Structures are given as C-alpha cells and as structure tokens.
Short mmCIF file of C-alpha atoms and ligand atoms in Angstrom, two decimals:
data_model
loop_
_atom_site.label_atom_id
_atom_site.label_comp_id
_atom_site.label_asym_id
_atom_site.label_seq_id
_atom_site.Cartn_x
_atom_site.Cartn_y
_atom_site.Cartn_z
CA MET A 1 97.68 111.86 69.23
CA ASN A 2 98.65 113.07 72.31
CA LYS A 3 101.44 110.26 73.54
CA THR A 4 103.73 111.73 75.79
CA VAL A 5 107.32 110.32 75.66
CA SER A 6 110.46 110.78 78.10
CA ILE A 7 114.28 111.22 77.45
CA ASN A 8 116.38 111.28 80.69
CA PHE A 9 119.51 113.48 80.70
CA GLN A 10 122.35 111.71 83.34
CA THR A 11 124.12 115.33 83.97
CA ALA A 12 125.30 115.79 87.59
CA PRO A 13 124.49 116.29 90.12
CA SER A 14 120.97 114.71 89.75
CA GLY A 15 119.72 114.55 86.06
CA TYR A 16 116.27 115.39 84.56
CA ALA A 17 112.98 114.04 82.27
CA VAL A 18 112.59 115.77 79.25
CA GLU A 19 109.10 115.52 78.00
CA ILE A 20 107.77 115.34 74.52
CA GLY A 21 104.13 115.67 73.60
CA ARG A 22 100.72 117.63 72.35
CA ASP A 23 98.63 120.06 73.80
CA ARG A 24 101.31 119.63 76.87
CA LEU A 25 100.30 123.38 77.78
CA THR A 26 97.66 122.76 79.45
CA THR A 27 98.28 120.72 82.06
CA SER A 28 102.24 122.36 82.05
CA GLY A 29 101.64 123.40 85.80
CA ASP A 30 100.94 120.53 86.88
CA TRP A 31 103.91 119.55 84.83
CA ALA A 32 106.17 122.54 86.87
CA LYS A 33 104.72 121.45 89.85
CA ALA A 34 106.58 117.86 89.56
CA CYS A 35 109.63 118.54 88.45
CA ARG A 36 110.10 120.47 91.54
CA GLY A 37 108.94 117.95 94.01
CA GLY A 38 105.46 118.85 94.48
CA LYS A 39 106.21 122.41 95.31
CA ALA A 40 104.59 124.86 93.42
CA GLY A 41 106.03 129.02 94.72
CA LYS A 42 106.84 131.89 93.23
CA ALA A 43 107.32 131.35 88.99
CA ALA A 44 109.31 133.56 86.72
CA LEU A 45 108.13 133.24 84.09
CA VAL A 46 110.26 134.68 81.02
CA SER A 47 109.46 134.62 77.13
CA ASN A 48 109.19 137.15 74.66
CA PRO A 49 106.46 140.07 73.70
CA LYS A 50 105.66 137.37 70.44
CA VAL A 51 106.11 134.16 72.34
CA PHE A 52 103.85 134.81 75.11
CA GLY A 53 101.06 136.67 72.81
CA LEU A 54 100.89 132.78 71.55
CA TYR A 55 100.99 130.52 74.89
CA GLY A 56 101.91 132.17 77.72
CA GLU A 57 98.69 133.72 78.96
CA GLU A 58 97.80 129.63 78.48
CA VAL A 59 101.14 129.21 80.22
CA LYS A 60 100.13 131.33 83.18
CA THR A 61 96.28 130.44 83.93
CA SER A 62 97.78 126.85 83.66
CA LEU A 63 101.03 127.33 86.38
CA GLN A 64 98.51 129.75 88.95
CA ASN A 65 96.02 126.73 88.77
CA ALA A 66 98.94 123.99 89.91
CA GLY A 67 99.68 126.93 92.78
CA PHE A 68 101.87 129.11 91.39
CA ASP A 69 102.67 132.73 92.36
CA VAL A 70 103.16 134.13 88.47
CA PHE A 71 105.33 137.24 87.60
CA VAL A 72 106.21 137.46 83.93
CA CYS A 73 109.39 139.08 82.60
CA LEU A 74 109.62 139.58 78.60
CA ILE A 75 112.90 139.81 77.61
CA GLY A 76 113.01 141.83 73.27
CA ASP A 77 112.63 139.89 70.42
CA GLY A 78 115.65 138.79 68.66
CA GLU A 79 119.52 137.66 69.04
CA ARG A 80 120.27 141.25 69.35
CA PHE A 81 118.36 140.59 72.74
CA LYS A 82 120.70 137.80 74.39
CA SER A 83 123.07 140.46 75.83
CA PHE A 84 124.09 142.12 79.51
CA LYS A 85 121.32 144.75 78.73
CA THR A 86 118.78 142.30 78.95
CA LEU A 87 120.43 140.10 81.58
CA GLN A 88 120.58 142.99 83.66
CA LYS A 89 116.91 143.81 83.80
CA THR A 90 115.92 140.37 83.75
CA LEU A 91 117.91 139.81 87.28
CA ASP A 92 116.60 143.27 88.23
CA ILE A 93 113.32 141.94 87.48
CA PHE A 94 113.48 139.24 89.66
CA SER A 95 114.96 140.99 92.42
CA GLU A 96 111.81 143.92 91.99
CA ASN A 97 109.34 140.58 93.18
CA ARG A 98 111.25 139.34 95.78
CA LEU A 99 112.26 135.75 93.91
CA SER A 100 113.84 134.25 95.81
CA ARG A 101 116.09 130.35 95.65
CA THR A 102 113.09 128.16 96.49
CA ASP A 103 111.30 129.13 93.91
CA VAL A 104 111.81 128.94 89.56
CA VAL A 105 112.55 130.26 86.99
CA ILE A 106 110.64 129.03 83.45
CA ALA A 107 111.85 130.37 80.23
CA LEU A 108 109.06 130.25 77.24
CA GLY A 109 110.37 130.88 73.95
CA GLY A 110 113.16 129.70 71.56
CA GLY A 111 117.21 129.30 72.10
CA VAL A 112 117.33 133.50 72.70
CA VAL A 113 115.16 132.84 75.71
CA GLY A 114 115.92 129.91 77.27
CA ASP A 115 119.86 131.16 76.72
CA LEU A 116 119.12 133.79 78.36
CA ALA A 117 116.53 132.84 81.24
CA GLY A 118 119.03 129.80 82.38
CA PHE A 119 121.85 132.31 82.59
CA ALA A 120 119.70 134.49 84.67
CA ALA A 121 118.59 131.24 87.22
CA SER A 122 122.56 129.89 87.39
CA ILE A 123 123.33 133.66 88.69
CA TYR A 124 120.63 134.96 90.39
CA LEU A 125 121.20 134.28 93.98
CA ARG A 126 123.88 131.81 92.78
CA GLY A 127 121.18 129.81 91.61
CA VAL A 128 117.55 129.60 91.48
CA ALA A 129 115.85 126.25 89.86
CA PHE A 130 115.04 126.59 85.84
CA LEU A 131 112.61 124.62 83.84
CA GLN A 132 112.71 124.92 80.27
CA MET A 133 109.68 125.22 77.33
CA PRO A 134 111.06 125.55 74.30
CA THR A 135 108.81 126.96 71.61
CA THR A 136 110.99 126.54 68.45
CA LEU A 137 112.58 123.70 66.71
CA LEU A 138 115.97 124.81 67.30
CA SER A 139 115.66 125.03 71.00
CA MET A 140 113.19 121.81 71.25
CA ILE A 141 116.07 119.73 69.85
CA ASP A 142 119.33 121.40 70.69
CA SER A 143 119.41 124.90 73.36
CA SER A 144 116.97 123.70 75.95
CA VAL A 145 118.69 120.58 76.66
CA GLY A 146 122.43 119.89 77.36
CA GLY A 147 122.34 122.78 80.40
CA LYS A 148 124.29 125.58 78.34
CA THR A 149 123.23 129.05 78.71
CA GLY A 150 124.45 132.77 77.98
CA VAL A 151 124.90 135.74 76.50
CA ASN A 152 126.86 137.54 74.10
CA SER A 153 129.27 139.79 73.81
CA SER A 154 130.70 142.77 72.06
CA TYR A 155 133.47 140.30 70.89
CA GLY A 156 131.02 136.96 70.10
CA LYS A 157 127.95 134.57 70.44
CA ASN A 158 127.69 133.12 73.81
CA LEU A 159 131.05 133.86 74.96
CA ILE A 160 129.30 134.81 78.93
CA GLY A 161 127.86 132.03 80.31
CA ALA A 162 127.51 128.98 82.44
CA PHE A 163 126.53 125.15 82.82
CA TYR A 164 123.17 124.99 84.31
CA GLN A 165 121.41 122.49 83.86
CA PRO A 166 117.65 122.66 83.99
CA LYS A 167 114.74 120.32 86.34
CA GLY A 168 113.18 119.70 83.35
CA VAL A 169 112.08 120.19 79.81
CA LEU A 170 108.76 120.49 77.73
CA VAL A 171 108.32 120.02 74.47
CA ASP A 172 104.87 120.61 72.94
CA VAL A 173 105.04 120.02 69.43
CA GLN A 174 101.81 121.72 68.73
CA THR A 175 103.89 125.12 69.09
CA LEU A 176 105.33 124.44 65.28
CA LYS A 177 102.67 125.05 63.97
CA THR A 178 102.91 128.92 64.56
CA LEU A 179 106.62 128.96 63.93
CA PRO A 180 107.44 131.01 60.82
CA LYS A 181 109.72 128.95 57.90
CA ARG A 182 112.23 130.47 58.15
CA GLU A 183 112.69 128.80 61.81
CA LEU A 184 111.47 125.10 60.67
CA THR A 185 114.30 125.62 58.08
CA ALA A 186 116.71 126.68 60.84
CA GLY A 187 115.81 124.25 63.67
CA PHE A 188 116.46 121.38 60.76
CA CYS A 189 119.91 122.63 59.92
CA GLU A 190 120.29 121.71 63.61
CA ALA A 191 118.91 118.47 62.90
CA ILE A 192 120.94 117.92 60.00
CA LYS A 193 124.16 118.57 62.00
CA GLN A 194 123.54 116.27 64.99
CA GLY A 195 122.52 113.82 62.38
CA ALA A 196 125.49 114.09 59.97
CA ILE A 197 127.94 113.65 63.78
CA ALA A 198 125.76 111.36 65.53
CA ASN A 199 124.94 107.96 63.51
CA ARG A 200 123.71 107.18 59.75
CA GLN A 201 120.30 106.07 61.46
CA LEU A 202 119.50 109.43 62.91
CA PHE A 203 120.78 111.39 59.59
CA ASP A 204 118.33 108.85 57.60
CA GLN A 205 115.89 109.34 59.76
CA THR A 206 115.82 113.33 59.23
CA ALA A 207 116.35 112.63 55.29
CA VAL A 208 113.50 111.18 55.12
CA PHE A 209 111.44 113.31 57.95
CA LEU A 210 112.56 116.08 55.41
CA ASP A 211 111.58 114.82 52.17
CA THR A 212 108.43 113.58 53.69
CA PHE A 213 106.68 116.38 55.25
CA GLN A 214 108.75 119.74 53.71
CA PRO A 215 109.14 122.76 55.98
CA ARG A 216 106.70 124.64 53.62
CA SER A 217 103.67 122.57 53.67
CA PHE A 218 104.48 121.71 57.61
CA VAL A 219 101.85 124.45 58.87
CA ARG A 220 99.14 122.99 56.80
CA LEU A 221 99.27 119.82 57.89
CA PHE A 222 99.70 119.58 61.57
CA ASP A 223 96.02 119.89 62.06
CA ASP A 224 94.96 116.59 60.36
CA ASP A 225 97.94 114.68 59.70
CA ASP A 226 98.75 112.34 62.68
CA ASP A 227 101.41 110.93 61.17
CA LEU A 228 103.16 114.05 61.09
CA VAL A 229 103.13 114.81 64.52
CA ARG A 230 104.26 110.66 65.26
CA SER A 231 107.20 111.20 63.22
CA LEU A 232 108.27 114.12 64.49
CA ILE A 233 107.96 113.03 68.49
CA SER A 234 110.17 110.07 67.64
CA LEU A 235 112.43 112.55 65.37
CA LEU A 236 112.62 114.52 68.46
CA ARG A 237 112.76 112.15 70.83
CA GLU A 238 115.95 110.42 68.95
CA GLN A 239 117.85 113.64 68.63
CA ILE A 240 117.10 114.32 72.28
CA ALA A 241 118.20 111.13 73.06
CA PHE A 242 121.60 111.72 71.19
CA LYS A 243 122.43 114.98 72.65
CA ALA A 244 121.63 113.06 75.93
CA LYS A 245 124.39 110.49 75.13
CA ILE A 246 126.92 113.07 74.29
CA VAL A 247 125.89 115.54 77.17
CA ALA A 248 126.73 112.48 79.84
CA ASN A 249 130.18 111.89 78.20
CA ASP A 250 131.16 114.84 78.77
CA GLU A 251 128.66 117.34 80.47
CA ARG A 252 131.12 120.40 80.88
CA GLU A 253 132.23 120.33 77.53
CA SER A 254 135.95 119.49 79.14
CA PRO A 255 139.15 121.32 76.88
CA ASP A 256 141.06 117.85 77.12
CA LYS A 257 138.98 115.30 75.27
CA ILE A 258 138.44 115.48 71.67
CA ASP A 259 137.46 112.55 70.92
CA ALA A 260 134.00 111.86 69.01
CA LYS A 261 131.91 111.28 71.88
CA SER A 262 133.31 114.49 73.41
CA ARG A 263 130.82 117.49 73.55
CA LYS A 264 133.03 119.42 71.13
CA ILE A 265 131.33 117.33 68.28
CA LEU A 266 128.08 119.45 68.81
CA ASN A 267 129.92 122.26 67.54
CA PHE A 268 130.29 120.38 63.78
CA GLY A 269 129.83 123.70 61.52
CA HIS A 270 129.45 126.04 64.39
CA THR A 271 132.46 127.47 64.15
CA PHE A 272 131.66 129.26 60.37
CA ALA A 273 128.55 129.67 61.57
CA HIS A 274 129.10 131.83 64.40
CA ALA A 275 131.55 133.67 62.16
CA LEU A 276 128.62 134.21 59.81
CA GLU A 277 126.64 135.46 62.00
CA LYS A 278 129.53 137.71 63.90
CA VAL A 279 129.67 139.98 60.51
CA THR A 280 126.96 140.27 59.46
CA ASN A 281 125.67 141.65 63.08
CA TYR A 282 123.46 138.49 63.68
CA ARG A 283 120.55 140.32 61.76
CA TYR A 284 120.75 139.04 58.33
CA LEU A 285 120.60 135.18 59.27
CA LYS A 286 118.82 132.94 61.49
CA HIS A 287 121.22 131.14 63.73
CA GLY A 288 120.54 127.64 62.67
CA GLU A 289 120.65 129.00 58.89
CA ALA A 290 124.36 130.02 60.20
CA VAL A 291 124.65 126.06 60.83
CA GLY A 292 123.73 125.13 56.81
CA TYR A 293 126.17 126.95 55.49
CA GLY A 294 128.39 125.17 58.48
CA ILE A 295 128.10 121.73 57.76
CA CYS A 296 128.00 122.48 53.84
CA PHE A 297 131.40 124.39 54.68
CA ALA A 298 132.30 121.67 56.44
CA ALA A 299 131.42 119.50 54.56
CA GLU A 300 133.67 120.65 51.80
CA LEU A 301 136.65 121.69 54.14
CA SER A 302 136.64 117.84 55.43
CA LYS A 303 137.38 116.73 51.94
CA LYS A 304 139.85 119.05 50.42
CA LEU A 305 141.54 117.18 53.34
CA GLY A 306 141.30 114.13 52.10
CA LEU A 307 138.78 113.41 54.95
CA LEU A 308 135.49 113.46 53.19
CA SER A 309 133.92 111.72 50.23
CA PRO A 310 132.47 114.16 46.82
CA ASN A 311 129.55 111.74 47.37
CA LYS A 312 128.99 112.47 51.15
CA VAL A 313 129.89 116.38 50.96
CA ASN A 314 127.06 116.56 48.37
CA LEU A 315 125.00 114.34 50.12
CA LEU A 316 124.64 116.23 53.51
CA ASN A 317 124.53 119.66 50.86
CA ASP A 318 121.59 117.70 49.26
CA VAL A 319 119.76 116.97 52.88
CA VAL A 320 120.80 120.89 54.03
CA HIS A 321 118.51 122.41 50.54
CA ARG A 322 116.12 119.94 51.90
CA ALA A 323 115.83 121.92 55.00
CA GLY A 324 114.75 124.95 53.07
CA VAL A 325 116.73 128.68 51.47
CA LEU A 326 119.44 130.03 52.75
CA PRO A 327 119.69 133.52 51.97
CA PRO A 328 122.41 134.15 49.61
CA ILE A 329 125.70 134.66 51.32
CA SER A 330 128.08 135.28 48.18
CA SER A 331 128.77 139.01 48.44
CA ILE A 332 130.45 138.61 51.61
CA ASP A 333 134.58 138.55 51.55
CA PRO A 334 135.64 135.32 53.14
CA ARG A 335 138.48 137.06 54.83
CA ILE A 336 136.33 138.76 57.06
CA ILE A 337 134.28 135.59 57.54
CA PHE A 338 138.14 133.97 58.59
CA GLU A 339 139.95 137.02 60.30
CA THR A 340 136.51 136.07 63.13
CA PHE A 341 138.09 132.61 64.04
CA LYS A 342 140.10 133.90 66.49
CA PHE A 343 137.66 135.07 68.77
CA ASP A 344 135.31 131.45 68.70
CA LYS A 345 135.01 129.83 72.14
CA LYS A 346 136.56 127.30 71.38
CA LEU A 347 140.17 127.56 71.57
CA VAL A 348 141.73 125.35 73.16
CA ASN A 349 145.38 126.55 73.97
CA ASN A 350 144.83 129.29 71.36
CA SER A 351 144.26 127.33 68.80
CA LEU A 352 141.27 126.80 67.27
CA GLN A 353 139.86 122.88 66.37
CA TRP A 354 137.76 122.21 63.78
CA ILE A 355 135.30 119.82 63.91
CA LEU A 356 135.13 117.61 60.65
CA LEU A 357 133.83 114.06 58.95
CA LYS A 358 135.35 111.17 57.93
CA ASP A 359 131.88 110.22 57.10
CA VAL A 360 128.56 110.84 58.07
CA GLY A 361 128.55 109.66 62.03
CA LYS A 362 131.99 110.34 62.08
CA PRO A 363 133.41 113.36 63.32
CA VAL A 364 137.02 114.28 64.26
CA ILE A 365 138.27 117.13 65.88
CA PHE A 366 141.02 118.92 63.55
CA PRO A 367 143.36 121.62 64.67
CA HIS A 368 143.23 124.44 63.02
CA SER A 369 146.87 124.46 62.03
CA ASP A 370 146.75 122.09 59.75
CA VAL A 371 143.92 124.14 57.42
CA PRO A 372 145.58 125.81 54.57
CA GLN A 373 144.22 129.16 54.22
CA SER A 374 143.58 128.02 50.14
CA ALA A 375 141.75 125.18 51.60
CA LEU A 376 139.42 127.59 53.53
CA MET A 377 138.76 129.54 50.58
CA SER A 378 138.06 127.14 47.76
CA ALA A 379 135.43 125.61 50.28
CA PHE A 380 133.72 129.29 50.71
CA LYS A 381 133.73 129.17 46.90
CA ASN A 382 132.32 125.62 46.50
CA ILE A 383 129.34 126.12 49.24
CA THR A 384 128.32 130.43 47.27
CA ARG A 385 128.76 128.70 43.72
CA SER A 386 125.10 127.56 42.97
P1 NAD B 1 115.31 132.52 68.77
O1 NAD B 1 115.24 132.06 70.50
O2 NAD B 1 115.71 134.22 68.52
O3 NAD B 1 113.40 132.29 68.31
C1 NAD B 1 113.10 132.61 66.82
C2 NAD B 1 111.83 133.41 66.54
O4 NAD B 1 110.98 132.32 66.32
C3 NAD B 1 111.81 134.15 67.19
O5 NAD B 1 111.51 135.23 66.43
C4 NAD B 1 110.67 134.03 68.36
O6 NAD B 1 109.70 135.03 68.89
C5 NAD B 1 109.98 133.17 67.34
N1 NAD B 1 108.94 131.76 68.36
C6 NAD B 1 109.66 131.32 69.09
N2 NAD B 1 108.55 130.10 68.83
C7 NAD B 1 107.90 130.63 68.45
C8 NAD B 1 106.29 129.54 68.27
N3 NAD B 1 106.32 128.81 68.64
N4 NAD B 1 106.03 130.21 66.88
C9 NAD B 1 105.68 131.90 66.15
N5 NAD B 1 106.98 132.44 66.44
C10 NAD B 1 108.05 131.32 67.51
O7 NAD B 1 116.32 131.38 67.93
P2 NAD B 1 116.07 129.65 68.25
O8 NAD B 1 116.56 129.62 67.21
O9 NAD B 1 115.00 129.43 69.05
O10 NAD B 1 117.69 130.34 69.54
C11 NAD B 1 118.48 130.52 68.93
C12 NAD B 1 119.67 131.16 69.69
O11 NAD B 1 120.26 129.66 70.71
C13 NAD B 1 121.18 131.79 69.48
O12 NAD B 1 121.22 132.43 70.58
C14 NAD B 1 121.71 130.69 69.78
O13 NAD B 1 122.74 130.46 69.94
C15 NAD B 1 121.36 129.63 70.49
N6 NAD B 1 121.17 127.75 70.88
C16 NAD B 1 121.58 127.85 72.29
C17 NAD B 1 122.51 126.07 72.52
C18 NAD B 1 122.75 125.75 73.80
O14 NAD B 1 123.13 124.91 73.58
N7 NAD B 1 122.24 126.81 74.54
C19 NAD B 1 122.27 125.53 71.00
C20 NAD B 1 121.98 125.84 69.93
C21 NAD B 1 121.62 127.51 69.66
N1 LIG B 2 124.47 122.55 71.18
C1 LIG B 2 125.88 122.74 71.79
C2 LIG B 2 126.03 121.74 72.61
O1 LIG B 2 124.69 121.76 73.51
O2 LIG B 2 127.02 121.38 72.89
#
C-alpha cells in the first residue's frame, strides 16, 4: 500500500503541496528536486541525533542521488533546544558551509527541528528555500504545515519567530513506526484539538481511529496491517486539509479576525497548554500532552461559562483519554499557571483571548476579562479530579 495523497496549501505568494504516503524517504531526493523546480544545489539537512540515526542516511543518500550536495546540521533533542543559542549555531553552520540564496534547508524531524530550521531558513540571507519532512504525528498534522516557525524565549514559548511557508512537505507515515508511545499520544491530542474545532466529521473520524487502533498497539500493528496505514493516511489527509482551509483564510493570524474561521481557533487548548509547559520548564510534559490538558480545561471553562453542554465536555474528555494516559498535574499550584497567561503570545490589545467551544466544530473567541477567576479555578479542579 504505497498510495500517496496530496493536499494543496494556498498561501502567498505561491502555494505548496503536502504529500502523504508510505516508504517515501527513499525517493525524498527526487521529491526535493521537484519542489525546487528540477534544481538540486546545496542542501542543509537539519535534524537531531535520534531522528538522523533512524532516517538520516536514507534521506541523505536519496538527496545525493538526486544531485544535491548535502551537509548535515544536528541540533539537540528536546524543547529546550528550540532556543536562540541553537538558532545561532545553526546559522553559523549554514555560513561555514557557504549555503547560498539558491540553496535549500530541509528539516527532518518533529516540531522542534521543523520550527527551528524554518526560522533559520527565514532569516538566513533574508530567506532561503525550505522543505519539511516531519517525523512525528504532531508535526505531520500541525507544525510542518502552515508556515509558523520560531524559537522559545525566556518569557515563553514561540515568542520569537516568523511566518515562513515551506516549498513542500513530505509525510512518510512509516516513520511513525519508531515514534515512542507518549509522542503518539501527544500527536493524537493535537488531532483531537483540530477535530474539536473543525466539525463533527473530523472529530468522529479521529475518535473512531483511536478506538480501532489504540496508540499502545500502533507499532506492532504497523507492519502487517494495511487497514491501519490506509486509515492513518486518510486521517492525516483530512486533518491537514482542515488546517489548509484555515490557513488559506487567515495565513498570518490577523489580530483583528475574531470569527470562527480565524487562524486563532487552531490555538484551542493552547493558552492553558503553553502556561503548563512553561511552569514545568518544558521538561515534564510533551507539548501535545499539555494540549490534551488544554482541551479538557477549555471544555470545562466553556461549560462554566454556559457555552458547552456537560455531555460534550464528557465526550471531549473521553476522546482525550483514548489517546493515552497524561502525566499527572494535580500537584501544580494553579495560581502559578494562571499567572503565566500574561505572557501568552495571543494577547490582542494586551488582552488575552480564550478559544472556547459552543459545540464540537463551533469554536468561539472569548475575552479573558469576561472569565471569572473562580471559573478558572473550578475548571482546574475538574480536570485534575480523577
Ligand atoms: P519533538 O520535535 O520534540 O519530537 C518529539 C520526540 O520524538 C523527540 O525526542 C524526537 O527526537 C523524537 N522523534 C521524532 N521523530 C521520531 C521518529 N520518527 N521516531 C522516533 N523518535 C522520533 O516534538 P513534536 O511533538 O514533534 O513538536 C513539538 C514542537 O512543535 C513544540 O516546540 C511546539 O511548540 C511546536 N509546534 C509548532 C506548531 C507550528 O505551527 N509551527 C504547531 C504545533 C506545535
Ligand atoms: N498550530 C497553530 C497554527 O498553526 O496556527
């Protein structure tokens, strides 16, 4: 089952395709060359030691066979390496290897590698071409598509960055075979987030997938289950198509757009998630796990504010729990988490905007000033109760 599906992203000044298939790394060189209009040139292959150890040589060989002159740039593994320091080292490696404006930066890895490599590509020589080869579920459905790139600062996550679209994205689902279980759970939490704000169809497709193929049995099933691969490619296609639609409508997340089609709605669950990650020093929780809590928190808050029915809150909680077990957070003082909301990058006119739900597929943007502290506290108590 090697069928590849393709989704087009309509972005300015020109769009790009996201290709999704199985066993695509061996021909990634030809794909990269096609994305560059048939030109090869020099390629900076950015990855981390773990991902490069698994897939790097295969990609490097394929790029070389397609005529690229490849140099490898490895960054540390983990959220703490999405930093200015790593960015500077990466840019230095580009310079040392004389990467030029007609060359290309290729990210091979998860969201950390993709966000950092994309930002480096956006500022190096005022912008060189960039390609994404995501290898985590989260990066396949979210971070590699849509053009948000950046690094964290000491004030919070993703505070420094640029909108910089790739020239192409290649998703090889076979790479998920080696992805640790916790990372699968994290990726599915982002998938549930997208389903929750998109529509009942995408939400149900995600929920049914999780019922049929639990992340814990994923790796074992992969080799001999074509149904899994077919369902996975179909789920990724729908997830990415939904994101493409939102990005086409509001590519740069305009501060003035506050309707249900605004790009801001993709941040559902993220206000709480980013604060949670920050207070735990980006080390305790995976980003997607924090989003899992963020979904449950936003659902509880929506209920407290009279927007969402208790049944829908239970449904959202249930599906998040199908994705896997989240590390406990009940010992964290919620007041410290709430204090961190001040640094949320989605502040508009210095005021925080919550993405809440009226129903599955019906997001609303809600001003923080209308949310009583007691509602925040009660939502925290409810999500940490069990
Ligand atoms: P990650 O990049 O840290 O990868 C998770 C772990 O999986 C790492 O240890 C990595 O080495 C390992 N790994 C990657 N691929 C593997 C594979 N195929 N097999 C085995 N191990 C593999 O985490 P992530 O969840 O991919 O990305 C999280 C980052 O993405 C965060 O920094 C978050 O802010 C960012 N993000 C960005 C956007 C965006 O729009 N740009 C959207 C969502 C998240
Ligand atoms: N992950 C949120 C966005 O791409 O806008």
